[in-house]
Amino acid sequence: MIPSLKEIVLSVYAAVRLARFDSRGLGFLDASPPGVVRSFFAAVLVAPFYALMLAVRFAAAADAPDPLRFALAEGIAYVVSWVAYPLMMVDIAQAIDRSGRLDLYICAYNWSLVIQNAIILPIALLVTLGIIPAGPGQILWLIAVAAVVVYIWFIARSALEISGLMPAGLVVVDIVVSLINSALAG
């Protein structure tokens, strides 16, 4: 299912509000089961920018891999990156007694990936192209990653209504899943 333009705009607006640590942004999301399914459309919005980054990375590689193999591995990894963590969250939400808030969390998490990628991908692209030197680029990238970590922590805390170390634990799970996926794609 493809969301309407209005839903896309409201959902990205919600993600921006959440990035500003305004939990009222959750109210702009359609957290119904069909709304959750439509939230995966965020992957379509991010895909062209991610593909551009991959193309630049491929072109800059000193030992360029087979283009078809590279494209297949990265394509599969992209799809897995969008579904692995949300699928894990079904069991985690049940274990922490937050199944009733899971749809809202997945919806917020998926739309937040538009904002996360809007922060991370330009930095990675500028460093890969050599526009930003590696040293300052790494510092900028670390700052951006730290901001994203706090952002996803806030989303977990707000959407699932959890406190203490639980939202931080979910951030760790998310990062570990991402690292495993990246390693497998590599």
Short mmCIF file of N, CA, C and O in Angstrom, two decimals, residues 18 26 29 31 36 39 85-86 89-90 92-93 98 100-112 151-162 167 170-171 174:
data_model
loop_
_atom_site.label_atom_id
_atom_site.label_comp_id
_atom_site.label_asym_id
_atom_site.label_seq_id
_atom_site.Cartn_x
_atom_site.Cartn_y
_atom_site.Cartn_z
N LEU A 18 9.65 14.70 16.29
CA LEU A 18 10.31 13.77 17.22
C LEU A 18 11.81 14.06 17.28
O LEU A 18 12.42 13.95 18.35
N LEU A 26 4.11 12.24 17.66
CA LEU A 26 3.48 10.92 17.53
C LEU A 26 2.02 11.03 17.09
O LEU A 26 1.51 10.14 16.42
N LEU A 29 1.03 10.59 13.30
CA LEU A 29 1.25 9.31 12.62
C LEU A 29 -0.02 8.49 12.58
O LEU A 29 -0.81 8.49 13.53
N ALA A 31 -1.04 5.16 13.12
CA ALA A 31 -0.50 3.94 13.73
C ALA A 31 -1.48 2.78 13.66
O ALA A 31 -1.36 1.82 14.42
N VAL A 36 0.88 1.26 9.63
CA VAL A 36 2.19 0.68 9.89
C VAL A 36 2.76 0.09 8.60
O VAL A 36 3.92 0.30 8.26
N SER A 39 3.99 2.74 6.47
CA SER A 39 5.19 3.42 6.98
C SER A 39 6.46 2.84 6.35
O SER A 39 7.50 3.51 6.31
N TYR A 85 14.78 -5.37 12.24
CA TYR A 85 14.53 -4.80 13.56
C TYR A 85 13.03 -4.74 13.87
O TYR A 85 12.62 -5.16 14.97
N PRO A 86 12.19 -4.24 12.96
CA PRO A 86 10.75 -4.25 13.28
C PRO A 86 10.20 -5.65 13.57
O PRO A 86 9.37 -5.82 14.47
N MET A 89 11.14 -6.57 16.99
CA MET A 89 10.39 -5.79 17.97
C MET A 89 9.04 -6.42 18.32
O MET A 89 8.51 -6.16 19.40
N VAL A 90 8.50 -7.25 17.46
CA VAL A 90 7.23 -7.92 17.78
C VAL A 90 7.41 -8.75 19.05
O VAL A 90 6.62 -8.65 20.00
N ILE A 92 10.03 -8.55 21.20
CA ILE A 92 10.53 -7.70 22.29
C ILE A 92 9.37 -6.95 22.93
O ILE A 92 9.28 -6.88 24.17
N ALA A 93 8.48 -6.38 22.12
CA ALA A 93 7.34 -5.63 22.67
C ALA A 93 6.46 -6.52 23.53
O ALA A 93 5.97 -6.10 24.58
N ARG A 98 4.54 -4.26 25.90
CA ARG A 98 4.24 -3.03 25.16
C ARG A 98 3.66 -3.34 23.77
O ARG A 98 3.73 -2.51 22.87
N GLY A 100 0.71 -3.27 22.78
CA GLY A 100 -0.31 -2.28 22.44
C GLY A 100 0.25 -0.99 21.88
O GLY A 100 -0.48 -0.20 21.28
N ARG A 101 1.53 -0.76 22.06
CA ARG A 101 2.17 0.46 21.57
C ARG A 101 3.10 0.18 20.39
O ARG A 101 3.72 1.08 19.85
N LEU A 102 3.19 -1.09 20.00
CA LEU A 102 4.14 -1.48 18.96
C LEU A 102 3.86 -0.82 17.62
O LEU A 102 4.78 -0.35 16.96
N ASP A 103 2.59 -0.74 17.21
CA ASP A 103 2.27 -0.14 15.92
C ASP A 103 2.74 1.32 15.86
O ASP A 103 3.32 1.75 14.87
N LEU A 104 2.50 2.05 16.93
CA LEU A 104 2.95 3.45 16.98
C LEU A 104 4.47 3.53 16.91
O LEU A 104 5.03 4.36 16.20
N TYR A 105 5.13 2.64 17.64
CA TYR A 105 6.60 2.65 17.65
C TYR A 105 7.17 2.33 16.27
O TYR A 105 8.07 3.04 15.78
N ILE A 106 6.67 1.28 15.62
CA ILE A 106 7.19 0.91 14.30
C ILE A 106 6.94 2.03 13.30
O ILE A 106 7.81 2.36 12.49
N CYS A 107 5.77 2.62 13.37
CA CYS A 107 5.44 3.73 12.47
C CYS A 107 6.43 4.90 12.70
O CYS A 107 7.01 5.43 11.74
N ALA A 108 6.63 5.28 13.94
CA ALA A 108 7.55 6.37 14.25
C ALA A 108 8.98 6.00 13.86
O ALA A 108 9.71 6.82 13.28
N TYR A 109 9.37 4.78 14.14
CA TYR A 109 10.72 4.32 13.82
C TYR A 109 10.96 4.36 12.31
O TYR A 109 11.97 4.89 11.84
N ASN A 110 10.03 3.81 11.54
CA ASN A 110 10.20 3.78 10.09
C ASN A 110 10.30 5.18 9.50
O ASN A 110 11.18 5.46 8.69
N TRP A 111 9.39 6.07 9.88
CA TRP A 111 9.44 7.43 9.32
C TRP A 111 10.66 8.17 9.83
O TRP A 111 11.20 9.04 9.12
N SER A 112 11.17 7.83 11.01
CA SER A 112 12.38 8.49 11.52
C SER A 112 13.60 8.15 10.66
O SER A 112 14.56 8.91 10.61
N TYR A 151 18.15 10.31 19.11
CA TYR A 151 16.85 10.41 18.42
C TYR A 151 16.08 9.09 18.52
O TYR A 151 14.91 9.07 18.91
N ILE A 152 16.73 7.97 18.21
CA ILE A 152 16.01 6.70 18.27
C ILE A 152 15.72 6.28 19.72
O ILE A 152 14.72 5.62 19.98
N TRP A 153 16.56 6.72 20.65
CA TRP A 153 16.29 6.50 22.06
C TRP A 153 15.00 7.23 22.46
O TRP A 153 14.12 6.67 23.12
N PHE A 154 14.89 8.49 22.01
CA PHE A 154 13.71 9.29 22.34
C PHE A 154 12.45 8.67 21.75
O PHE A 154 11.39 8.65 22.39
N ILE A 155 12.55 8.18 20.53
CA ILE A 155 11.39 7.55 19.89
C ILE A 155 10.96 6.31 20.67
O ILE A 155 9.77 6.12 20.94
N ALA A 156 11.91 5.47 21.07
CA ALA A 156 11.58 4.28 21.85
C ALA A 156 10.93 4.66 23.17
O ALA A 156 9.91 4.09 23.57
N ARG A 157 11.52 5.63 23.84
CA ARG A 157 11.00 6.07 25.13
C ARG A 157 9.58 6.63 25.00
O ARG A 157 8.70 6.30 25.80
N SER A 158 9.37 7.46 24.00
CA SER A 158 8.08 8.14 23.85
C SER A 158 7.00 7.24 23.27
O SER A 158 5.88 7.20 23.80
N ALA A 159 7.30 6.54 22.20
CA ALA A 159 6.27 5.74 21.53
C ALA A 159 5.89 4.51 22.35
O ALA A 159 4.71 4.13 22.38
N LEU A 160 6.86 3.89 22.99
CA LEU A 160 6.56 2.69 23.78
C LEU A 160 6.21 3.02 25.24
O LEU A 160 5.80 2.14 25.99
N GLU A 161 6.42 4.28 25.62
CA GLU A 161 6.20 4.72 27.00
C GLU A 161 6.98 3.85 27.97
O GLU A 161 6.42 3.21 28.87
N ILE A 162 8.29 3.82 27.76
CA ILE A 162 9.18 3.06 28.64
C ILE A 162 10.25 4.01 29.17
O ILE A 162 10.51 5.07 28.59
N PRO A 167 14.79 1.85 26.90
CA PRO A 167 14.96 2.45 25.57
C PRO A 167 16.41 2.38 25.09
O PRO A 167 16.66 2.17 23.90
N LEU A 170 17.00 -1.00 23.62
CA LEU A 170 16.44 -1.13 22.28
C LEU A 170 17.35 -0.47 21.24
O LEU A 170 17.51 -0.98 20.13
N VAL A 171 17.96 0.64 21.61
CA VAL A 171 18.92 1.30 20.71
C VAL A 171 20.10 0.36 20.45
O VAL A 171 20.55 0.21 19.31
N ASP A 174 19.04 -2.32 18.06
CA ASP A 174 18.96 -1.75 16.72
C ASP A 174 20.35 -1.63 16.09
O ASP A 174 20.56 -2.01 14.93
#
